[in-house]
mmCIF file of C-alpha atoms in Angstrom:
data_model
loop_
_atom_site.group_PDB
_atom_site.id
_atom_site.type_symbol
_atom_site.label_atom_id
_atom_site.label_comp_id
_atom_site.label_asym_id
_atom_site.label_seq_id
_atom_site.Cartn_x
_atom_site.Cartn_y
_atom_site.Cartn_z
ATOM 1 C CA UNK O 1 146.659 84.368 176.712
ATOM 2 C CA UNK O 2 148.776 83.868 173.394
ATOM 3 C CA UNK O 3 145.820 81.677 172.105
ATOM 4 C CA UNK O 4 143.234 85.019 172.733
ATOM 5 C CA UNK O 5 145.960 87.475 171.443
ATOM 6 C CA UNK O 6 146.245 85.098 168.223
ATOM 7 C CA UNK O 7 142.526 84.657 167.917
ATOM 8 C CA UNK O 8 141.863 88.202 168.286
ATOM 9 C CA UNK O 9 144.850 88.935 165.025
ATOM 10 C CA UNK O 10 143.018 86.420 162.962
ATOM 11 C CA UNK O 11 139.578 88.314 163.700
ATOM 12 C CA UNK O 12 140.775 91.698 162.290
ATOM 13 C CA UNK O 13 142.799 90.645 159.393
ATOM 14 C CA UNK O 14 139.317 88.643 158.434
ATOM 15 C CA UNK O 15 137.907 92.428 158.585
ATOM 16 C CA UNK O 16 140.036 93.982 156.755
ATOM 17 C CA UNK O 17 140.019 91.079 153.515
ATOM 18 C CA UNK O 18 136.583 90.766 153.299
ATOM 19 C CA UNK O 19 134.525 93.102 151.743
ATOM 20 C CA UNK O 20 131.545 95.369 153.965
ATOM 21 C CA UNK O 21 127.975 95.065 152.774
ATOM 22 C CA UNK O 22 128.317 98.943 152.319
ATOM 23 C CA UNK O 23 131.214 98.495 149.951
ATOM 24 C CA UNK O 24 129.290 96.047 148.077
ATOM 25 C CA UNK O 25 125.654 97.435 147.735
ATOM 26 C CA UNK O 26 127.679 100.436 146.340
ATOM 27 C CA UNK O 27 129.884 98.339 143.708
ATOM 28 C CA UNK O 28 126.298 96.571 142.285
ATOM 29 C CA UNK O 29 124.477 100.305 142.422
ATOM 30 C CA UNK O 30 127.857 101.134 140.063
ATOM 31 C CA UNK O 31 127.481 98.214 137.388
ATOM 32 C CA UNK O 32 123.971 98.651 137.230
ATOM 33 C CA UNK O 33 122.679 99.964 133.763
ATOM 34 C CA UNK O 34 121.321 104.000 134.573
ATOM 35 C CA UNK O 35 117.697 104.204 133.726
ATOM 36 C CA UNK O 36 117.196 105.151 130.519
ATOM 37 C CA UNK O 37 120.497 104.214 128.879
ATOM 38 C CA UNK O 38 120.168 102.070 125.202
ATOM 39 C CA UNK O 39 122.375 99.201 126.051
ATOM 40 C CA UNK O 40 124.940 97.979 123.801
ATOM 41 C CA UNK O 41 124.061 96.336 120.227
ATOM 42 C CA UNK O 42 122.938 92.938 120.830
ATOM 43 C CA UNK O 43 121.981 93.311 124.773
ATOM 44 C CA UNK O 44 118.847 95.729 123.941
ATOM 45 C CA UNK O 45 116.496 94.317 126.204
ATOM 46 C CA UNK O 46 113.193 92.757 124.750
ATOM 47 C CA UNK O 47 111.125 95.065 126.595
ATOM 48 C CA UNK O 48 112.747 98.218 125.263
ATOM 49 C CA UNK O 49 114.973 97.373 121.113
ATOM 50 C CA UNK O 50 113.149 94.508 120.279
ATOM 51 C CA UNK O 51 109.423 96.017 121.045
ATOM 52 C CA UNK O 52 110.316 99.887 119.440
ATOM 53 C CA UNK O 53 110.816 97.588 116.365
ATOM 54 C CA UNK O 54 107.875 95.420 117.016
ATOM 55 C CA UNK O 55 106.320 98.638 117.602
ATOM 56 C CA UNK O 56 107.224 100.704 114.569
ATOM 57 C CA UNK O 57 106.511 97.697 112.073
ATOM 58 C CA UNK O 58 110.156 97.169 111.293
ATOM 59 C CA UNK O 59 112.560 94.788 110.963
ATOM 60 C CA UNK O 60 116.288 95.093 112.558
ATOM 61 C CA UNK O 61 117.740 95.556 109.254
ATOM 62 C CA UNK O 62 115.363 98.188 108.642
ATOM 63 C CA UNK O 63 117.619 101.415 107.021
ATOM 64 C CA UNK O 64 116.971 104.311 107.700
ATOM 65 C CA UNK O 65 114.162 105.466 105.246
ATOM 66 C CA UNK O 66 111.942 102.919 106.321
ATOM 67 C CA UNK O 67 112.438 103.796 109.789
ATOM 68 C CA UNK O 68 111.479 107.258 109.072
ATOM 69 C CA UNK O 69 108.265 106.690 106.870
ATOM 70 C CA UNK O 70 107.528 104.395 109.563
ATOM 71 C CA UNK O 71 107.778 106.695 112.592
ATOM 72 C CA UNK O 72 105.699 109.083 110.153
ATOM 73 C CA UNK O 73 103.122 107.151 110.273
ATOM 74 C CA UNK O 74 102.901 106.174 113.718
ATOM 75 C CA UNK O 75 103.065 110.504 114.540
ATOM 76 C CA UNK O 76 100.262 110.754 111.947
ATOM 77 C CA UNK O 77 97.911 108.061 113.319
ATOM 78 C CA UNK O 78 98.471 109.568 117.221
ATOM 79 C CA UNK O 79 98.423 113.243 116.162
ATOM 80 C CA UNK O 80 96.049 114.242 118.892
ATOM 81 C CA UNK O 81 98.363 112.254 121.685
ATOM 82 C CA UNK O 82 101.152 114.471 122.686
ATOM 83 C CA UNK O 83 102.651 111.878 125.355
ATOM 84 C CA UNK O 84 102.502 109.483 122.724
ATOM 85 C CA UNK O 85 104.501 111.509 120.053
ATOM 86 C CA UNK O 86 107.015 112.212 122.553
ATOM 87 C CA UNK O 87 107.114 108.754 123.032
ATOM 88 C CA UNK O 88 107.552 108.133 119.691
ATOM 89 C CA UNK O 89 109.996 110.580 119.047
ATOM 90 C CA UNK O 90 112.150 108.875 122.058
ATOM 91 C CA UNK O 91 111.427 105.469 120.249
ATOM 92 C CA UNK O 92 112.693 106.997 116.906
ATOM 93 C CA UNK O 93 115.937 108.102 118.495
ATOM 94 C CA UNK O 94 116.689 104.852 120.192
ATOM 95 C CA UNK O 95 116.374 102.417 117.237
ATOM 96 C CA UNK O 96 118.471 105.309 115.012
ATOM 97 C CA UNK O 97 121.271 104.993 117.771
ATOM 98 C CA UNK O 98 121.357 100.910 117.849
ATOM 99 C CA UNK O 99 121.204 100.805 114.086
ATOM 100 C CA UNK O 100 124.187 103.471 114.362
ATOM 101 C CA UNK O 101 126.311 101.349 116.923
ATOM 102 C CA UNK O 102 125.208 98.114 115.223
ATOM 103 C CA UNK O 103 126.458 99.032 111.534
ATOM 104 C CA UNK O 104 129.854 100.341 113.381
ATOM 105 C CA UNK O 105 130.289 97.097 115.300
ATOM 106 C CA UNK O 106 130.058 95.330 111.612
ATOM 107 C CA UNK O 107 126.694 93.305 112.858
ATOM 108 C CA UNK O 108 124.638 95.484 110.273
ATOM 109 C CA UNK O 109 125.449 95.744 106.551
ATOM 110 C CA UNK O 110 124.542 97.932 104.506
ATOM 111 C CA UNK O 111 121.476 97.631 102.314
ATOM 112 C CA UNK O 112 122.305 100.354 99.889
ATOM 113 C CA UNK O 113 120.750 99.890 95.833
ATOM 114 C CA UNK O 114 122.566 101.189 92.580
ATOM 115 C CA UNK O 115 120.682 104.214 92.090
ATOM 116 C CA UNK O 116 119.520 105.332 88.460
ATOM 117 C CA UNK O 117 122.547 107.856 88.545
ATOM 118 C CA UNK O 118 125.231 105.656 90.149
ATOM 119 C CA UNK O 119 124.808 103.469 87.171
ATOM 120 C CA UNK O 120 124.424 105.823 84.278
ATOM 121 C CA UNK O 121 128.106 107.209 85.701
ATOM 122 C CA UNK O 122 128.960 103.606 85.718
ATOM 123 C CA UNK O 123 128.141 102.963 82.605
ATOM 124 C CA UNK O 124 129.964 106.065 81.302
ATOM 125 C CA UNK O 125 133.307 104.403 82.708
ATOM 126 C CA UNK O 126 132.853 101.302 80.332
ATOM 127 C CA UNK O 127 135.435 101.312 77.620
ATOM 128 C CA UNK O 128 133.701 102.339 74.599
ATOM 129 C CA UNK O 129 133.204 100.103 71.574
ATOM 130 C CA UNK O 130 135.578 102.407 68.876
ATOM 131 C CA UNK O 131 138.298 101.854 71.210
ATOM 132 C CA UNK O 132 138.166 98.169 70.246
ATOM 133 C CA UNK O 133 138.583 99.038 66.656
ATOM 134 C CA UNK O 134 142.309 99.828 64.945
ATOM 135 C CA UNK O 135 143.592 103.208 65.048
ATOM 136 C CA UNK O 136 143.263 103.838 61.188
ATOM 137 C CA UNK O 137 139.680 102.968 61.664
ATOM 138 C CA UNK O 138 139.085 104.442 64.809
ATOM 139 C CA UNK O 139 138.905 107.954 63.369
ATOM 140 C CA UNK O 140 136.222 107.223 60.729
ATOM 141 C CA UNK O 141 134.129 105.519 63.328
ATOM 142 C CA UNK O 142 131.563 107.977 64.569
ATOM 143 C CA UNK O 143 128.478 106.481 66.937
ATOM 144 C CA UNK O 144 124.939 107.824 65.285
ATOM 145 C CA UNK O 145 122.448 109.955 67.557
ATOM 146 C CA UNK O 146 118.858 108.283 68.189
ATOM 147 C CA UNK O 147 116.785 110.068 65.566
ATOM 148 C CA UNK O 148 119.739 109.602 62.604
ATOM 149 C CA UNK O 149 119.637 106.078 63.385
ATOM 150 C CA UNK O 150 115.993 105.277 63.398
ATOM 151 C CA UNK O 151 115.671 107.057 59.986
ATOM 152 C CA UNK O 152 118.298 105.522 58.458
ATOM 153 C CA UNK O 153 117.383 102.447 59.840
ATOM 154 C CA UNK O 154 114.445 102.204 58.501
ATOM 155 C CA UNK O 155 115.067 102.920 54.993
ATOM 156 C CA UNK O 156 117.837 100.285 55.164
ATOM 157 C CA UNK O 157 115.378 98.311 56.648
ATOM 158 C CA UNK O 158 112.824 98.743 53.782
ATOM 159 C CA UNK O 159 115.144 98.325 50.902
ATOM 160 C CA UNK O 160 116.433 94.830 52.243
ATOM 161 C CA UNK O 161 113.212 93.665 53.075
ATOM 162 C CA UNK O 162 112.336 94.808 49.765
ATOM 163 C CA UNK O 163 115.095 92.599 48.504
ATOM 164 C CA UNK O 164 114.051 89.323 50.013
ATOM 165 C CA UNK O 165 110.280 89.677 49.322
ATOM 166 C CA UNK O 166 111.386 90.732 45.595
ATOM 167 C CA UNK O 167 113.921 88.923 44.301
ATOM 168 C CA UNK O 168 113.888 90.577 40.785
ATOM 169 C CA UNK O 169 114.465 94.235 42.212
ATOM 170 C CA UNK O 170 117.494 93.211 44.353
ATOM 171 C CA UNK O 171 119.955 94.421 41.950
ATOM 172 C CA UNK O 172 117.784 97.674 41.916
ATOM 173 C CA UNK O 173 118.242 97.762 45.722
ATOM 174 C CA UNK O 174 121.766 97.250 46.220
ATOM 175 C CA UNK O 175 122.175 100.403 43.377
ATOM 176 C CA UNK O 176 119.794 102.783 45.264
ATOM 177 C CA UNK O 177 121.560 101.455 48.608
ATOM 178 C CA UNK O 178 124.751 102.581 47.127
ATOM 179 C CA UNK O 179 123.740 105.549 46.085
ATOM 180 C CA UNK O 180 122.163 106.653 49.508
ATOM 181 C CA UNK O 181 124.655 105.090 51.373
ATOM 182 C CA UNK O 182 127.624 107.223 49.745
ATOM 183 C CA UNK O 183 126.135 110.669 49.774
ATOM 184 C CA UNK O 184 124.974 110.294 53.491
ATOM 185 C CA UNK O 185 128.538 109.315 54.530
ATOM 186 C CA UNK O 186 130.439 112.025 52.472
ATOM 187 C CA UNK O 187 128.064 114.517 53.439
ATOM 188 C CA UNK O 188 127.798 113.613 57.540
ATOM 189 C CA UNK O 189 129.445 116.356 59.546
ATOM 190 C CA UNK O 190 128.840 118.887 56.890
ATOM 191 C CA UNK O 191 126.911 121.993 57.721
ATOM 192 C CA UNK O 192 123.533 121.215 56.658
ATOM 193 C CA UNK O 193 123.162 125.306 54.658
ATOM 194 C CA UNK O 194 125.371 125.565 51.893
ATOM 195 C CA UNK O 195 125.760 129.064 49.673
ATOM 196 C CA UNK O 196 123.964 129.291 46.425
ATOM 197 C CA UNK O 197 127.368 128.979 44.641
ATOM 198 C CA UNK O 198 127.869 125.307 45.798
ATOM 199 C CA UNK O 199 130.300 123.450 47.499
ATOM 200 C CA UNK O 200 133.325 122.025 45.751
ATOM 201 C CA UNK O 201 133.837 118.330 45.982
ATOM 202 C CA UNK O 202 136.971 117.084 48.015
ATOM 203 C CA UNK O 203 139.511 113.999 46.343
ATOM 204 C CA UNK O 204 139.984 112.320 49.924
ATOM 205 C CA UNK O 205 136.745 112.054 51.569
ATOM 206 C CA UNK O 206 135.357 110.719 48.195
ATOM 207 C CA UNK O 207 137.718 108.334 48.044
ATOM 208 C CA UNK O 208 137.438 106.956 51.227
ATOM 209 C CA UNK O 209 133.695 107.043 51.078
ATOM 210 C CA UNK O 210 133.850 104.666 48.287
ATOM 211 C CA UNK O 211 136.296 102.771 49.906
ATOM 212 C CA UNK O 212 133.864 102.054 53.426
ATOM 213 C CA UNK O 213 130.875 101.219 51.293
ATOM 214 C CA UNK O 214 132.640 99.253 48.632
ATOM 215 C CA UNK O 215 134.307 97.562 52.027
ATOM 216 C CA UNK O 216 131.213 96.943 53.845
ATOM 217 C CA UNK O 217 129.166 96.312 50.995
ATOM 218 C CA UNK O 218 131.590 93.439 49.571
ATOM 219 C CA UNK O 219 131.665 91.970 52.584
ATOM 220 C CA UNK O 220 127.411 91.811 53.064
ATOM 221 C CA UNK O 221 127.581 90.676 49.686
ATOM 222 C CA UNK O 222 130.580 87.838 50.093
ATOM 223 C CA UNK O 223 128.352 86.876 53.127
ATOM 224 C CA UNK O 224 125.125 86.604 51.738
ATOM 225 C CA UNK O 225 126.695 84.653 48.641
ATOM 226 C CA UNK O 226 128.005 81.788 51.510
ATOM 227 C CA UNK O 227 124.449 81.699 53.123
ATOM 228 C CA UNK O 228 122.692 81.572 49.580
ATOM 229 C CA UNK O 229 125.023 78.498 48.621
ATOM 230 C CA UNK O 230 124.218 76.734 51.349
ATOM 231 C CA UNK O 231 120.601 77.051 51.881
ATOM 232 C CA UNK O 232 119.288 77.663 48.251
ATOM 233 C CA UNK O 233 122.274 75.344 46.128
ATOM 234 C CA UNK O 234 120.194 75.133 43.042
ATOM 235 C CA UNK O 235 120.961 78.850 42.439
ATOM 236 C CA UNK O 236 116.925 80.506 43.190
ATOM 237 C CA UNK O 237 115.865 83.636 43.034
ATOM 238 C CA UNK O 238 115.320 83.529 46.759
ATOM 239 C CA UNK O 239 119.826 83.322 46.733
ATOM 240 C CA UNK O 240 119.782 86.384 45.008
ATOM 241 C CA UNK O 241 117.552 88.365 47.525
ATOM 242 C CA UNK O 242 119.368 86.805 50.566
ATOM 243 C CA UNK O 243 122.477 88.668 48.643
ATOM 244 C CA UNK O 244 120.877 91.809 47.738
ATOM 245 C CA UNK O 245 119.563 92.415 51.355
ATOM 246 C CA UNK O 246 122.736 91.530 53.266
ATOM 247 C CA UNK O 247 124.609 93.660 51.169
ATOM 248 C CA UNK O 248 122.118 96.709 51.713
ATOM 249 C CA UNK O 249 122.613 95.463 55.653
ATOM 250 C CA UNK O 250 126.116 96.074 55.172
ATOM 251 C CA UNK O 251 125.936 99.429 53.454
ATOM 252 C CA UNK O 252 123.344 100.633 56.390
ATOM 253 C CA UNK O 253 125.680 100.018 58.682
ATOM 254 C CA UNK O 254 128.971 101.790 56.881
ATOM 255 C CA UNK O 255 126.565 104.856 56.612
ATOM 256 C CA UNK O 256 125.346 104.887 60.148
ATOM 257 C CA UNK O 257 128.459 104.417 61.930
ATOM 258 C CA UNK O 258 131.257 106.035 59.634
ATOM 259 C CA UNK O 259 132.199 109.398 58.358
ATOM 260 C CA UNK O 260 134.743 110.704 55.828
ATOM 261 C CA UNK O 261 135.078 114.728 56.885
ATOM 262 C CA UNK O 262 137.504 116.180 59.541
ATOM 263 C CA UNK O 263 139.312 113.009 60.393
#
């Protein structure tokens, strides 16, 4: 009789530990995915994330432009198929939602490109080249607009060319170089009308006009006499063009990058 009693004990506590098929066909109807859910990034099934990309023409790492142009053209090649550009539509929203969870789970990064703008305000944040310059120099330094310098260019350009190809007029050069090179500088900034009566000349932006161009021009003339020793040493007419032009080089660049009024 004890042996039934204990038999019988061991019975029901085995009921009670061991889960009913009820319990259990309700716990696997609980973990399985719901129909139409997009599973987690990574676990998209092949027959639903990996075909809408297939589908669409895309790559994973598609961003989101690409995905939209592409979808575009999918809706414009079924226009007629309603179904089908729901479907689409439902496609669309799916691969937006696993890029989504993907780039927040850091498996996507981003593909993003400078654009045009981003780089011109880049650019604008570079330390500009007169800050490299000492401050007593600083405030004659003034950068040239476009059309200023391709004018002045130029001429500078002609009248050192002029130099090299003839020799004999170098000296001529240099003068006219001078000349130009001084009345641009002491006249940049000026208003360009001036009354009938004239314009009285100032002491201190004449004398430190002479002083840039004498500067600058001294020092494309000390340079081209160190080039003209060393490749023409018997003293040629060629040495004395190389002089004239790199002077005029260094007067066209006092005139287009320094002024002399309201500094």
């Amino acid at each position: 009789e004890m042996a039934g009693l204990l038999l019988v004990a061991l019975a029901a506590a085995r009921a009670r530990v061991l889960p009913q098929p009820r319990v259990m066909a309700s716990f696997a109807r609980a973990r399985a995915p719901i129909r139409g859910m997009v599973p987690p990034a990574g676990a998209m099934p092949a027959s639903g994330g990996d075909n809408l990309y297939r589908k669409f023409g895309i790559t994973e790492d598609a961003d989101y432009d690409e995905i939209v142009a592409a979808y575009e053209r999918l809706c414009s090649k079924n226009a007629g198929d309603k179904k089908e550009l729901i479907r689409l539509e439902v496609a669309k929203d799916r691969i937006l939602e696993d890029r989504l969870r993907r780039r927040m789970s850091g498996a996507l990064q981003s593909k993003v490109v400078e654009s045009s703008w981003d780089r011109a305000q880049r650019l604008k944040k570079r330390r500009p080249f007169n800050e490299y310059l000492p401050p007593y120099v600083r405030k004659f330094f003034e950068k040239p607009d476009e059309k200023f310098a391709i004018n002045l260019g130029i001429f500078f350009a002609l009248v050192s060319g002029a130099a090299l190809l003839l020799p004999a007029m170098a000296s001529t050069g240099m003068s006219l170089a001078f000349l130009v090179a001084n009345g641009v500088i002491y006249n940049k900034g000026l208003p360009e009308k001036q009354e009938d009566t004239g314009r009285r000349t100032e002491l201190k932006p004449l004398l430190s006009t002479l002083g840039i161009t004498t500067i600058l021009g001294g020092l494309g003339f000390s340079l081209g006499v160190l080039l003209a020793g060393l490749l023409f040493p018997d003293g040629s007419l060629q040495a004395t063009g190389l002089i004239g032009a790199l002077t005029v080089a260094g007067l066209g660049f006092a005139t287009l990058f320094f002024k002399v009024q309201d500094v």
